[in-house]
C-alpha cells in the first residue's frame, strides 16, 4: 500500500513539474506522449485507490461536474480593491504630487509600471504550498468560489514550485486572460456551431470562468497572470513590488510581463507611450498601464480608501469602443455600384473622436448580428479604420426597433439593384448612376492614380452634380473659366487646377491601370500588370484572348484575372481608354519596363536553392527582379525556373517532380543576357 502511495506522490510531483515547464516556462523536457502516459497512470491509480485522492492532484485539471447549488461565496479578510484612473499625463503628475504630499517628501518616488491586463480578476489562496481556494473578485469583499474552474487553467499552479518553506498562507492575485489568438479560434468554433459569439477576450475569459460545469472551463484557452498578493501573514522579507513579482515567478506563476521599475513619474509617462505602441503586439489584450509605488513600506504608509489603494493608479489607453444608438440606416453607393449599409448614430466620442456613422458592411452582416434600427449598439473604432458596429446590446431592446431591408432600387439613381448568387454585396447596375460616377472620378483623381492636385472630393461632387464631368475624359476638357463658376473657386485656384490636370496627363502605366478602377485591381496588382506587359494594347489583347497568360502571373488568381478580362472585353471600357488617349493622356512605359518586357525573364517566377557560388543570393535576386522577374520561396506549378547551386535541397526534387526547368547559375546569366558581361 505504501508503495502505491509513494508511486502516486511521485507521479503527482513529476506532473506538476512538467506542467510548469510546459505551460509557464514554455520549455518542456519530456514529450506530450510521455506526459499523457504518466497522467493516465495517475488517473488509474487514483480510481483504484480513492483513499489517496487529493484536491491538488494534477488529475483535477480536467474539470468536474457542476456544483448542485451554484457557486458558494467567500468573504475575504483583505478586500480586492479597484484602481483610480488617470486619463492624461496631467492626472499622473497629480497622482505623484498626492503621494509625495502624503508621505511628506519632495524627493522622487520610485514607481513600477505594469501593463494593465484586460481579463477577469481572481484570487488564489495557497495553504502550506497547495492551492486551497480560488475566487472571483466579485464586489471586492465577497467573491464566488470557483476553485474547480481555476484548477483547469494550466498556468494556475496546483502546488507551489521550488523549495519550501513557503509562507503558510499566501493569497495570490491576478488576472485570468484569454489570448487574442485563443479568442479568435474559440469564436470561429462557436460560429461554426451556431453558438453566440463573445464580444472580446475579456468577456470570453470571464464567461468561461463562471461556467458551473468546470469541464467547459477546461476546454477554454485561459491563462492566469499574477500581478500581486493579498495577505501574506508573517515577515516575507520582501521590500518592493518588483521583488513580489520575482518571488511569485520563482514559485511557479506567470507574472505581468514587460514591467519596468526604478521609474520616476516622468519615466512612467514615457513608458506609457511605449506600451501604447506595443499594445497590438501583446498576445493578450491590455487596456492601459498600472503605476504602483514600488516600496511596500511606502505602500503601507499610504494605505487605501474604501475603494482603491492610494499607492497605485491605472492609466487607461484611449477607449476604442463605446455604446450608441442607431438612428437610421443609410445606403451608400460605391464606385463599382456596391451598396453599403451605414449606421447613422447618435454622435458619440470614442477616444477623442466624434463618431456619427459606422459601416455595417452588407446585408448578411446585419442579419448575422441581428442589427435593427433603434438598437443600442457597441461601436468600435481602431486606428484609422472606418468605425464599425460590433454588436447589439440586447438588454436595451424596447421592442420598437425596426428591421432593415436592402432597397430594391438604388437610393441615388432609382435604377435596379442586383445581388448575384454567391455574392455578399448588392449592386446598383446603372453605370451612369451619379453616385458611382462621383466615386469613380474621385478614385481617378486620387493620389495613387492621376494624382490631380486640387481635385478633391467636394469639388468632384460639384462637378458631377453640375453635369460638368460625366466621364474621365471630361476632366481634360475643363477650362479655368468654367471652373471659376464653382463654389469656393477663385481665378487663381481655377488656373492652378487646370495646370495640375495638364500635368497629370503624362502618367505611368501602373498608375493608369489603377486609375481605371477595374474591380480587384489595386495599386499592387496594377504594378504587377504593368511589369508583365509591354503596353496597354498587349494587356487588353491577352486579357480577352489568352487569359491563361494572366493567370500564369504570380499574384494574379482566377478572380482577379476574370475581372480584368471582363473589363477589357467590354467595348465601352475600350472606348473610355481610347477617349483618354485622344484627350492627350500619354502612358509612360518606362524604358526599364520596356527593357524588362523584352527580357525572357519578365514576368517569370524563380526559386533559388543550394549554394550559389558566383555571387551572393541578394545579388542574384536583384538581377532577376531588375529584369522584371520574381523570386519566390517555394516551388509550385507557377514556378518557371528553379536555379540550383551546390547541395540543393528538397526544392530541386519538387521541381523535377513537377517538370519545372532546372538551370544553374550560368543558365540564369544566359537568360539574363549577362553571361558575357559577368565573365
Ligand atoms: S494591481 C488594489 N496590476 O485592473 C488593486 N491590477 O481596475 C491592485 N489589473 O481589478 C491591482 N492588470 O484586476 C493590478 N498589472 C496589474 C493589473 C491589474 C490588470 C486589473 C485588476 C483590477 C483592475 C483595476
PDB file of N, CA, C and O in Angstrom, residues 17 36 109 280 317 380 390 413 458 477 516 558 587 592 599 633 637 652 659:
ATOM      1  N   UNK A  17       5.673  19.353 -12.066  1.00  0.00           N
ATOM      2  CA  UNK A  17       6.879  19.974 -12.597  1.00  0.00           C
ATOM      3  C   UNK A  17       6.814  20.112 -14.122  1.00  0.00           C
ATOM      4  O   UNK A  17       7.120  21.157 -14.680  1.00  0.00           O
ATOM      5  N   UNK A  36       1.281  12.357 -21.104  1.00  0.00           N
ATOM      6  CA  UNK A  36      -0.038  11.716 -21.119  1.00  0.00           C
ATOM      7  C   UNK A  36      -0.012  10.336 -20.467  1.00  0.00           C
ATOM      8  O   UNK A  36      -0.950   9.949 -19.775  1.00  0.00           O
ATOM      9  N   UNK A 109       9.682  59.737  -5.963  1.00  0.00           N
ATOM     10  CA  UNK A 109       9.178  58.442  -5.514  1.00  0.00           C
ATOM     11  C   UNK A 109       9.550  57.443  -6.613  1.00  0.00           C
ATOM     12  O   UNK A 109       9.503  57.777  -7.795  1.00  0.00           O
ATOM     13  N   UNK A 280      -0.563  46.388 -29.638  1.00  0.00           N
ATOM     14  CA  UNK A 280      -1.123  45.396 -30.562  1.00  0.00           C
ATOM     15  C   UNK A 280      -0.247  44.159 -30.652  1.00  0.00           C
ATOM     16  O   UNK A 280      -0.685  43.120 -31.131  1.00  0.00           O
ATOM     17  N   UNK A 317      -5.644  53.240 -21.754  1.00  0.00           N
ATOM     18  CA  UNK A 317      -5.499  53.684 -23.143  1.00  0.00           C
ATOM     19  C   UNK A 317      -6.806  54.318 -23.576  1.00  0.00           C
ATOM     20  O   UNK A 317      -7.870  53.999 -23.018  1.00  0.00           O
ATOM     21  N   UNK A 380     -17.056  50.333 -32.501  1.00  0.00           N
ATOM     22  CA  UNK A 380     -15.616  50.250 -32.313  1.00  0.00           C
ATOM     23  C   UNK A 380     -14.879  51.061 -33.362  1.00  0.00           C
ATOM     24  O   UNK A 380     -15.251  51.085 -34.525  1.00  0.00           O
ATOM     25  N   UNK A 390     -20.047  46.587 -33.618  1.00  0.00           N
ATOM     26  CA  UNK A 390     -19.575  45.269 -33.203  1.00  0.00           C
ATOM     27  C   UNK A 390     -20.747  44.355 -32.865  1.00  0.00           C
ATOM     28  O   UNK A 390     -20.821  43.232 -33.317  1.00  0.00           O
ATOM     29  N   UNK A 413     -30.002  56.735 -57.912  1.00  0.00           N
ATOM     30  CA  UNK A 413     -30.495  56.898 -59.284  1.00  0.00           C
ATOM     31  C   UNK A 413     -31.809  56.149 -59.525  1.00  0.00           C
ATOM     32  O   UNK A 413     -32.366  56.215 -60.608  1.00  0.00           O
ATOM     33  N   UNK A 458     -14.926  67.125 -52.545  1.00  0.00           N
ATOM     34  CA  UNK A 458     -16.018  68.107 -52.585  1.00  0.00           C
ATOM     35  C   UNK A 458     -16.173  68.692 -53.984  1.00  0.00           C
ATOM     36  O   UNK A 458     -17.284  68.886 -54.485  1.00  0.00           O
ATOM     37  N   UNK A 477     -11.217  68.424 -70.402  1.00  0.00           N
ATOM     38  CA  UNK A 477     -11.773  69.499 -71.228  1.00  0.00           C
ATOM     39  C   UNK A 477     -12.108  70.719 -70.377  1.00  0.00           C
ATOM     40  O   UNK A 477     -12.531  71.747 -70.898  1.00  0.00           O
ATOM     41  N   UNK A 516      -8.128  53.272 -63.736  1.00  0.00           N
ATOM     42  CA  UNK A 516      -9.302  52.778 -64.465  1.00  0.00           C
ATOM     43  C   UNK A 516     -10.347  52.173 -63.525  1.00  0.00           C
ATOM     44  O   UNK A 516     -11.504  52.003 -63.896  1.00  0.00           O
ATOM     45  N   UNK A 558      -7.643  33.510 -60.244  1.00  0.00           N
ATOM     46  CA  UNK A 558      -8.766  33.455 -61.176  1.00  0.00           C
ATOM     47  C   UNK A 558      -9.775  34.608 -61.017  1.00  0.00           C
ATOM     48  O   UNK A 558     -10.314  35.101 -61.997  1.00  0.00           O
ATOM     49  N   UNK A 587       0.569  57.428 -71.842  1.00  0.00           N
ATOM     50  CA  UNK A 587       1.002  56.447 -70.858  1.00  0.00           C
ATOM     51  C   UNK A 587       2.503  56.279 -71.000  1.00  0.00           C
ATOM     52  O   UNK A 587       3.012  56.086 -72.114  1.00  0.00           O
ATOM     53  N   UNK A 592      12.944  51.176 -68.525  1.00  0.00           N
ATOM     54  CA  UNK A 592      13.274  49.998 -67.745  1.00  0.00           C
ATOM     55  C   UNK A 592      12.191  48.931 -67.947  1.00  0.00           C
ATOM     56  O   UNK A 592      12.480  47.755 -68.138  1.00  0.00           O
ATOM     57  N   UNK A 599      12.806  41.217 -72.002  1.00  0.00           N
ATOM     58  CA  UNK A 599      13.648  40.156 -71.448  1.00  0.00           C
ATOM     59  C   UNK A 599      12.869  38.859 -71.294  1.00  0.00           C
ATOM     60  O   UNK A 599      11.698  38.867 -70.937  1.00  0.00           O
ATOM     61  N   UNK A 633       9.756  31.783 -52.581  1.00  0.00           N
ATOM     62  CA  UNK A 633      10.397  30.872 -51.642  1.00  0.00           C
ATOM     63  C   UNK A 633      10.144  29.398 -51.896  1.00  0.00           C
ATOM     64  O   UNK A 633      10.954  28.555 -51.547  1.00  0.00           O
ATOM     65  N   UNK A 637       3.368  24.991 -59.146  1.00  0.00           N
ATOM     66  CA  UNK A 637       3.174  24.830 -60.592  1.00  0.00           C
ATOM     67  C   UNK A 637       3.351  26.164 -61.315  1.00  0.00           C
ATOM     68  O   UNK A 637       3.489  26.212 -62.520  1.00  0.00           O
ATOM     69  N   UNK A 652      14.692  21.091 -55.270  1.00  0.00           N
ATOM     70  CA  UNK A 652      15.115  20.530 -56.549  1.00  0.00           C
ATOM     71  C   UNK A 652      14.266  19.300 -56.892  1.00  0.00           C
ATOM     72  O   UNK A 652      13.781  19.160 -58.018  1.00  0.00           O
ATOM     73  N   UNK A 659       8.198  18.805 -63.179  1.00  0.00           N
ATOM     74  CA  UNK A 659       8.661  19.038 -64.554  1.00  0.00           C
ATOM     75  C   UNK A 659       9.035  20.484 -64.826  1.00  0.00           C
ATOM     76  O   UNK A 659       8.923  20.986 -65.948  1.00  0.00           O
TER      77      UNK A 659
END
